[in-house]
């Protein structure tokens, strides 16, 4: 089976497993796990922020991050297919009690005029006040699209001028960084708080982080425990993240090249593929998924007429080639 459903299907290799087995650990609820602290400090440093907090999932990292910016009955603006809006099962409403309004951007991108038009200052007991804007980089359902730095700076300036804040869902910020060469610290400098995942392209089995100010992270630590996310000798998992940063970051360009190859086979312009995700419009996604599976290629359906193909470190160039010929046949684009 060649599994292209998601970059979360990777399994840890021998090097990562031995780093995990050898990790120094302690009780992280007492802040005594040296490997977790090392990971948190390293990640905070990479993004130029004061602090970071290890979480079990990216969804929890996003919930913790946004709740440092937006309170009960206040709103965040985000893109209509954002992971926080579509794929976190209403966690932000359920746990934080915030509301969302959305704009629709091409490839999940930033539409500053739409944000400007929607933005609601605090006018007292009449309208829901906008406290934050959230952007996603790369954009998952937007086909792994990278946000351009100029738009990020423009939206950052807009929200900061109005006393609001900017959140970035950077689950795949690593892919954006490798695709564009933009330093992680430049992304970090533009936003108030961000969430990143180690369990996507970086190939760790578990783990995400919230990154922000000392104050935001102290608050997130309290809420992580409140949500049942206080973990004990979790350095075993943080070690996988450290290993992933050392060994799996620079290689992401291989996934991007494989994605372009697969795009071509699927009749998608490879130049439109920024990173490791190819979104394909098809007449019947379920039928395409089933036909590919019959030939040992697994892809995903992310909508009734939308298939998604994702490359990752478990896919070699040869496997990408084989999958490309299967998909070309299935999609009739050969
Ligand atoms: C995967 C993902 C997350 C976090 O997902 P978890 O499964 O909760 O770790 C957040 N944002 C984006 C864009 C994602 O793709």
Coordinates of C-alpha atoms and ligand atoms in Angstrom, one line a residue:
X1 CA 0.0 0.0 0.0
X2 CA 1.2 3.5 -0.8
X3 CA -0.5 5.7 1.7
X4 CA -1.1 9.3 0.6
X5 CA -4.1 10.1 2.8
X6 CA -2.2 12.3 5.1
X7 CA 1.3 13.2 6.4
X8 CA 0.1 11.9 9.8
X9 CA 0.4 8.3 8.7
X10 CA 4.2 8.2 9.2
X11 CA 5.7 5.8 11.7
X12 CA 8.9 6.5 13.7
X13 CA 12.0 4.9 12.3
X14 CA 14.8 3.2 14.3
X15 CA 16.7 6.5 14.9
X16 CA 13.7 8.2 16.3
X17 CA 12.7 5.2 18.4
X18 CA 16.2 5.0 19.9
X19 CA 16.1 8.7 20.7
X20 CA 12.8 8.1 22.5
X21 CA 14.0 5.1 24.4
X22 CA 17.1 7.0 25.6
X23 CA 15.4 10.2 26.6
X24 CA 16.0 11.7 30.0
X25 CA 12.5 12.1 31.6
X26 CA 10.8 13.5 34.7
X27 CA 7.3 14.5 35.8
X28 CA 6.4 17.3 33.4
X29 CA 3.4 18.4 35.5
X30 CA 6.1 19.4 38.0
X31 CA 8.0 21.0 35.0
X32 CA 10.7 18.4 35.7
X33 CA 11.1 16.7 32.4
X34 CA 14.4 17.9 30.9
X35 CA 13.6 16.7 27.4
X36 CA 10.3 18.5 27.3
X37 CA 11.9 21.7 28.6
X38 CA 14.6 21.3 25.9
X39 CA 12.0 21.0 23.2
X40 CA 9.9 23.9 24.5
X41 CA 13.0 26.2 24.8
X42 CA 14.3 25.2 21.4
X43 CA 10.9 25.8 19.6
X44 CA 10.4 29.1 21.4
X45 CA 13.9 30.2 20.3
X46 CA 13.3 29.1 16.7
X47 CA 10.2 31.4 16.5
X48 CA 11.8 34.2 18.5
X49 CA 9.1 34.0 21.3
X50 CA 9.6 33.8 25.0
X51 CA 8.1 30.4 25.7
X52 CA 6.4 27.3 24.4
X53 CA 4.2 24.5 25.7
X54 CA 4.1 20.9 24.6
X55 CA 0.6 19.6 23.9
X56 CA -0.7 16.2 22.8
X57 CA -2.4 17.5 19.7
X58 CA -2.4 20.5 17.4
X59 CA -6.1 21.0 18.1
X60 CA -5.4 21.4 21.8
X61 CA -2.5 23.8 20.9
X62 CA -4.9 25.9 18.8
X63 CA -7.5 25.9 21.5
X64 CA -5.0 27.0 24.1
X65 CA -3.4 29.6 21.8
X66 CA -6.7 31.2 20.8
X67 CA -8.1 31.3 24.3
X68 CA -5.1 33.5 25.3
X69 CA -6.5 36.1 22.8
X70 CA -10.2 35.7 22.7
X71 CA -12.7 35.2 25.7
X72 CA -16.2 34.1 26.1
X73 CA -18.6 35.8 23.8
X74 CA -15.9 37.4 21.8
X75 CA -14.9 36.5 18.2
X76 CA -12.0 35.4 16.1
X77 CA -12.1 35.9 12.3
X78 CA -10.7 33.1 10.2
X79 CA -10.8 31.7 6.7
X80 CA -13.9 29.5 6.0
X81 CA -12.0 26.3 5.4
X82 CA -9.6 26.8 8.3
X83 CA -8.8 23.8 10.4
X84 CA -9.9 25.7 13.5
X85 CA -13.3 26.2 11.9
X86 CA -13.9 22.9 10.2
X87 CA -11.8 20.2 11.7
X88 CA -11.6 20.8 15.5
X89 CA -15.2 19.7 16.1
X90 CA -16.3 23.0 17.6
X91 CA -13.6 22.9 20.3
X92 CA -13.2 26.7 20.4
X93 CA -16.9 27.1 21.0
X94 CA -17.2 24.2 23.4
X95 CA -14.2 25.0 25.6
X96 CA -13.6 28.8 25.2
X97 CA -17.1 30.0 24.3
X98 CA -15.8 32.2 21.5
X99 CA -17.6 32.7 18.2
X100 CA -16.1 32.8 14.6
X101 CA -16.9 34.7 11.5
X102 CA -15.2 33.7 8.3
X103 CA -13.9 35.1 5.0
X104 CA -13.3 32.8 2.0
X105 CA -9.9 33.1 0.4
X106 CA -8.4 31.4 -2.6
X107 CA -6.2 28.6 -1.3
X108 CA -7.3 29.5 2.2
X109 CA -5.4 32.8 1.8
X110 CA -5.7 36.2 3.5
X111 CA -8.4 38.6 2.2
X112 CA -7.5 41.8 3.9
X113 CA -10.4 43.9 2.5
X114 CA -12.8 41.2 3.8
X115 CA -11.1 41.2 7.2
X116 CA -11.3 45.0 7.3
X117 CA -15.0 45.0 6.5
X118 CA -15.8 42.3 9.1
X119 CA -13.6 43.6 11.9
X120 CA -15.8 44.8 14.8
X121 CA -14.3 47.1 17.4
X122 CA -15.7 46.9 21.0
X123 CA -18.9 49.0 21.0
X124 CA -20.2 47.8 24.3
X125 CA -23.3 45.6 24.6
X126 CA -24.4 45.7 21.0
X127 CA -22.0 43.7 18.8
X128 CA -19.6 40.8 19.3
X129 CA -16.1 42.3 19.5
X130 CA -13.3 41.0 17.3
X131 CA -10.3 40.1 19.4
X132 CA -8.2 38.1 17.0
X133 CA -7.7 37.1 13.4
X134 CA -6.4 33.6 12.8
X135 CA -4.4 32.5 9.7
X136 CA -3.3 29.1 8.6
X137 CA 0.1 28.4 7.1
X138 CA 0.4 26.3 5.2
X139 CA -3.3 25.9 4.5
X140 CA -4.5 22.3 4.7
X141 CA -7.8 22.4 2.8
X142 CA -6.3 25.1 0.6
X143 CA -4.0 22.5 -0.8
X144 CA -0.9 23.1 1.3
X145 CA -0.8 26.7 0.1
X146 CA 1.8 29.0 1.6
X147 CA 0.7 32.5 2.8
X148 CA 2.9 35.2 1.4
X149 CA 4.8 37.2 3.9
X150 CA 3.6 40.6 2.6
X151 CA -0.1 39.6 3.3
X152 CA 0.9 38.3 6.8
X153 CA 2.6 41.6 7.6
X154 CA -0.4 43.6 6.3
X155 CA -2.9 41.7 8.3
X156 CA -0.6 41.8 11.4
X157 CA -0.4 45.6 11.1
X158 CA -4.1 45.9 10.7
X159 CA -5.1 43.9 13.7
X160 CA -2.3 45.4 15.9
X161 CA -3.3 48.9 15.0
X162 CA -6.8 48.0 16.3
X163 CA -5.6 46.5 19.6
X164 CA -6.5 43.0 18.4
X165 CA -4.1 40.0 18.0
X166 CA -3.0 37.6 15.3
X167 CA -2.9 33.8 15.7
X168 CA -1.2 31.4 13.3
X169 CA -2.2 27.8 12.9
X170 CA 1.3 26.7 11.9
X171 CA 0.6 22.9 11.9
X172 CA 2.7 22.8 8.7
X173 CA 4.7 26.0 9.1
X174 CA 7.8 23.8 8.5
X175 CA 6.7 23.2 5.0
X176 CA 6.1 26.9 4.4
X177 CA 9.6 27.6 5.8
X178 CA 11.3 25.0 3.6
X179 CA 9.3 26.0 0.5
X180 CA 10.0 29.7 0.7
X181 CA 13.2 30.0 2.8
X182 CA 11.4 32.4 5.1
X183 CA 13.0 32.1 8.5
X184 CA 10.8 30.6 11.2
X185 CA 11.6 33.7 13.3
X186 CA 10.1 36.0 10.7
X187 CA 6.8 34.0 10.9
X188 CA 7.1 34.2 14.7
X189 CA 7.7 37.9 14.8
X190 CA 4.5 38.7 12.8
X191 CA 2.1 36.9 15.1
X192 CA 1.2 37.0 18.8
X193 CA 0.7 33.3 19.3
X194 CA 1.1 30.3 17.2
X195 CA 0.6 26.5 17.2
X196 CA 2.9 24.1 15.4
X197 CA 2.7 20.3 15.0
X198 CA 5.5 17.8 15.1
X199 CA 3.2 15.0 14.0
X200 CA 2.6 16.1 10.4
X201 CA 5.5 16.5 8.0
X202 CA 8.1 16.2 10.7
X203 CA 7.0 12.7 11.3
X204 CA 6.9 12.5 15.1
X205 CA 4.3 10.1 16.5
X206 CA 2.7 12.7 18.8
X207 CA 3.1 16.3 19.7
X208 CA 2.4 20.0 19.1
X209 CA 3.3 23.2 20.8
X210 CA 1.8 26.6 21.6
X211 CA 4.3 29.4 21.3
X212 CA 4.0 32.9 22.7
X213 CA 4.8 35.2 25.5
X214 CA 5.7 34.0 29.1
X215 CA 2.2 35.1 30.1
X216 CA 0.4 33.4 27.3
X217 CA 2.2 30.2 27.9
X218 CA 1.7 30.3 31.7
X219 CA -2.0 30.7 31.1
X220 CA -1.9 27.8 28.5
X221 CA -0.2 25.6 31.1
X222 CA -3.1 26.1 33.5
X223 CA -5.7 25.4 30.8
X224 CA -3.8 22.4 29.4
X225 CA -4.0 20.8 32.9
X226 CA -7.7 21.9 33.2
X227 CA -8.5 20.1 29.9
X228 CA -6.8 17.0 31.1
X229 CA -3.6 17.5 29.0
X230 CA -1.1 17.5 31.9
X231 CA 1.3 14.7 31.0
X232 CA 4.0 13.1 33.1
X233 CA 7.2 11.5 31.7
X234 CA 6.5 12.8 28.3
X235 CA 10.1 13.5 27.4
X236 CA 9.8 10.1 25.6
X237 CA 7.6 12.0 23.1
X238 CA 9.4 15.3 23.2
X239 CA 12.6 13.3 22.2
X240 CA 10.8 12.3 19.0
X241 CA 10.2 15.9 18.3
X242 CA 13.8 16.9 18.9
X243 CA 14.9 14.1 16.6
X244 CA 12.4 15.2 13.9
X245 CA 13.8 18.8 14.0
X246 CA 17.3 17.5 13.6
X247 CA 16.6 15.0 10.8
X248 CA 13.2 15.6 9.1
X249 CA 13.0 19.3 8.6
X250 CA 15.5 19.9 5.8
X251 CA 14.2 16.9 3.8
X252 CA 10.7 18.4 3.4
X253 CA 11.7 19.7 -0.1
X254 CA 11.6 16.0 -1.2
X255 CA 8.0 15.8 -0.2
X256 CA 7.3 19.0 -2.1
X257 CA 8.9 17.6 -5.3
X258 CA 7.0 14.3 -5.0
X259 CA 3.7 16.3 -4.6
X260 CA 4.4 18.2 -7.8
X261 CA 5.0 15.0 -9.6
X262 CA 1.7 13.6 -8.3
X263 CA -0.1 16.8 -9.2
X264 CA 0.9 16.5 -12.8
X265 CA -0.4 12.9 -12.9
X266 CA -3.7 14.1 -11.4
X267 CA -4.1 16.9 -14.0
X268 CA -3.3 19.6 -11.5
X269 CA -0.8 22.4 -12.5
X270 CA 2.4 21.5 -10.5
X271 CA 3.2 25.2 -10.3
X272 CA 0.0 25.6 -8.2
X273 CA 1.4 23.1 -5.6
X274 CA 3.4 25.0 -3.0
X275 CA 4.2 22.2 -0.6
X276 CA 3.2 18.5 0.1
X277 CA -0.6 18.6 -0.4
X278 CA -2.4 18.2 -3.7
X279 CA -6.2 18.9 -3.8
X280 CA -7.9 17.5 -6.8
X281 CA -11.4 18.4 -8.0
X282 CA -13.2 15.2 -9.1
X283 CA -16.7 14.3 -10.1
X284 CA -17.0 11.7 -7.3
X285 CA -14.4 11.7 -4.6
X286 CA -15.5 8.5 -2.9
X287 CA -15.4 6.6 -6.2
X288 CA -11.9 7.9 -7.0
X289 CA -10.7 6.9 -3.5
X290 CA -12.1 3.4 -3.9
X291 CA -10.6 2.9 -7.4
X292 CA -7.2 4.0 -6.3
X293 CA -7.4 1.8 -3.2
X294 CA -8.1 -1.2 -5.4
X295 CA -4.7 -0.6 -7.0
X296 CA -3.0 -0.2 -3.6
X297 CA -2.9 3.6 -3.5
X298 CA -4.6 5.3 -0.6
X299 CA -5.8 8.9 -1.0
X300 CA -8.4 10.9 1.0
X301 CA -11.7 12.5 0.3
X302 CA -12.0 15.9 1.9
X303 CA -15.3 16.8 0.3
X304 CA -17.9 15.1 -2.0
X305 CA -16.0 16.3 -5.1
X306 CA -12.5 16.9 -3.6
X307 CA -9.8 14.3 -3.3
X308 CA -6.6 15.0 -1.4
X309 CA -3.1 13.5 -2.0
X310 CA -0.4 14.2 0.7
X311 CA 3.3 13.3 0.5
X312 CA 5.4 12.6 3.5
X313 CA 8.6 11.0 4.7
X314 CA 7.2 7.5 4.4
X315 CA 7.0 8.0 0.6
X316 CA 10.1 7.5 -1.6
X317 CA 10.5 8.9 -5.1
X318 CA 9.9 5.4 -6.6
X319 CA 6.6 5.1 -4.6
X320 CA 5.5 8.6 -5.8
X321 CA 6.2 7.5 -9.4
X322 CA 4.2 4.3 -9.0
X323 CA 1.3 6.2 -7.3
X324 CA 1.4 8.8 -10.1
X325 CA 0.8 6.2 -12.8
X326 CA -2.0 4.6 -10.8
X327 CA -3.7 8.0 -10.2
X328 CA -3.2 9.1 -13.8
X329 CA -5.1 6.0 -14.9
X330 CA -7.8 6.3 -12.2
X331 CA -8.4 10.0 -13.0
X332 CA -8.2 9.4 -16.7
X333 CA -5.6 12.2 -17.0
X334 CA -2.7 10.0 -18.4
Ligands
LIG1 C1 -3.5 18.6 11.6 C2 -3.8 20.0 11.8 C3 -4.0 20.5 13.1 C4 -4.0 19.8 14.4 O1 -4.5 18.5 14.3 P1 -4.4 17.4 15.4 O2 -4.9 16.2 14.7 O3 -5.3 17.9 16.5 O4 -3.0 17.3 15.9 C5 -4.2 21.9 13.1 N1 -4.2 22.6 12.0 C6 -4.0 22.2 10.8 C7 -4.0 23.1 9.6 C8 -3.8 20.8 10.6 O5 -3.6 20.3 9.4

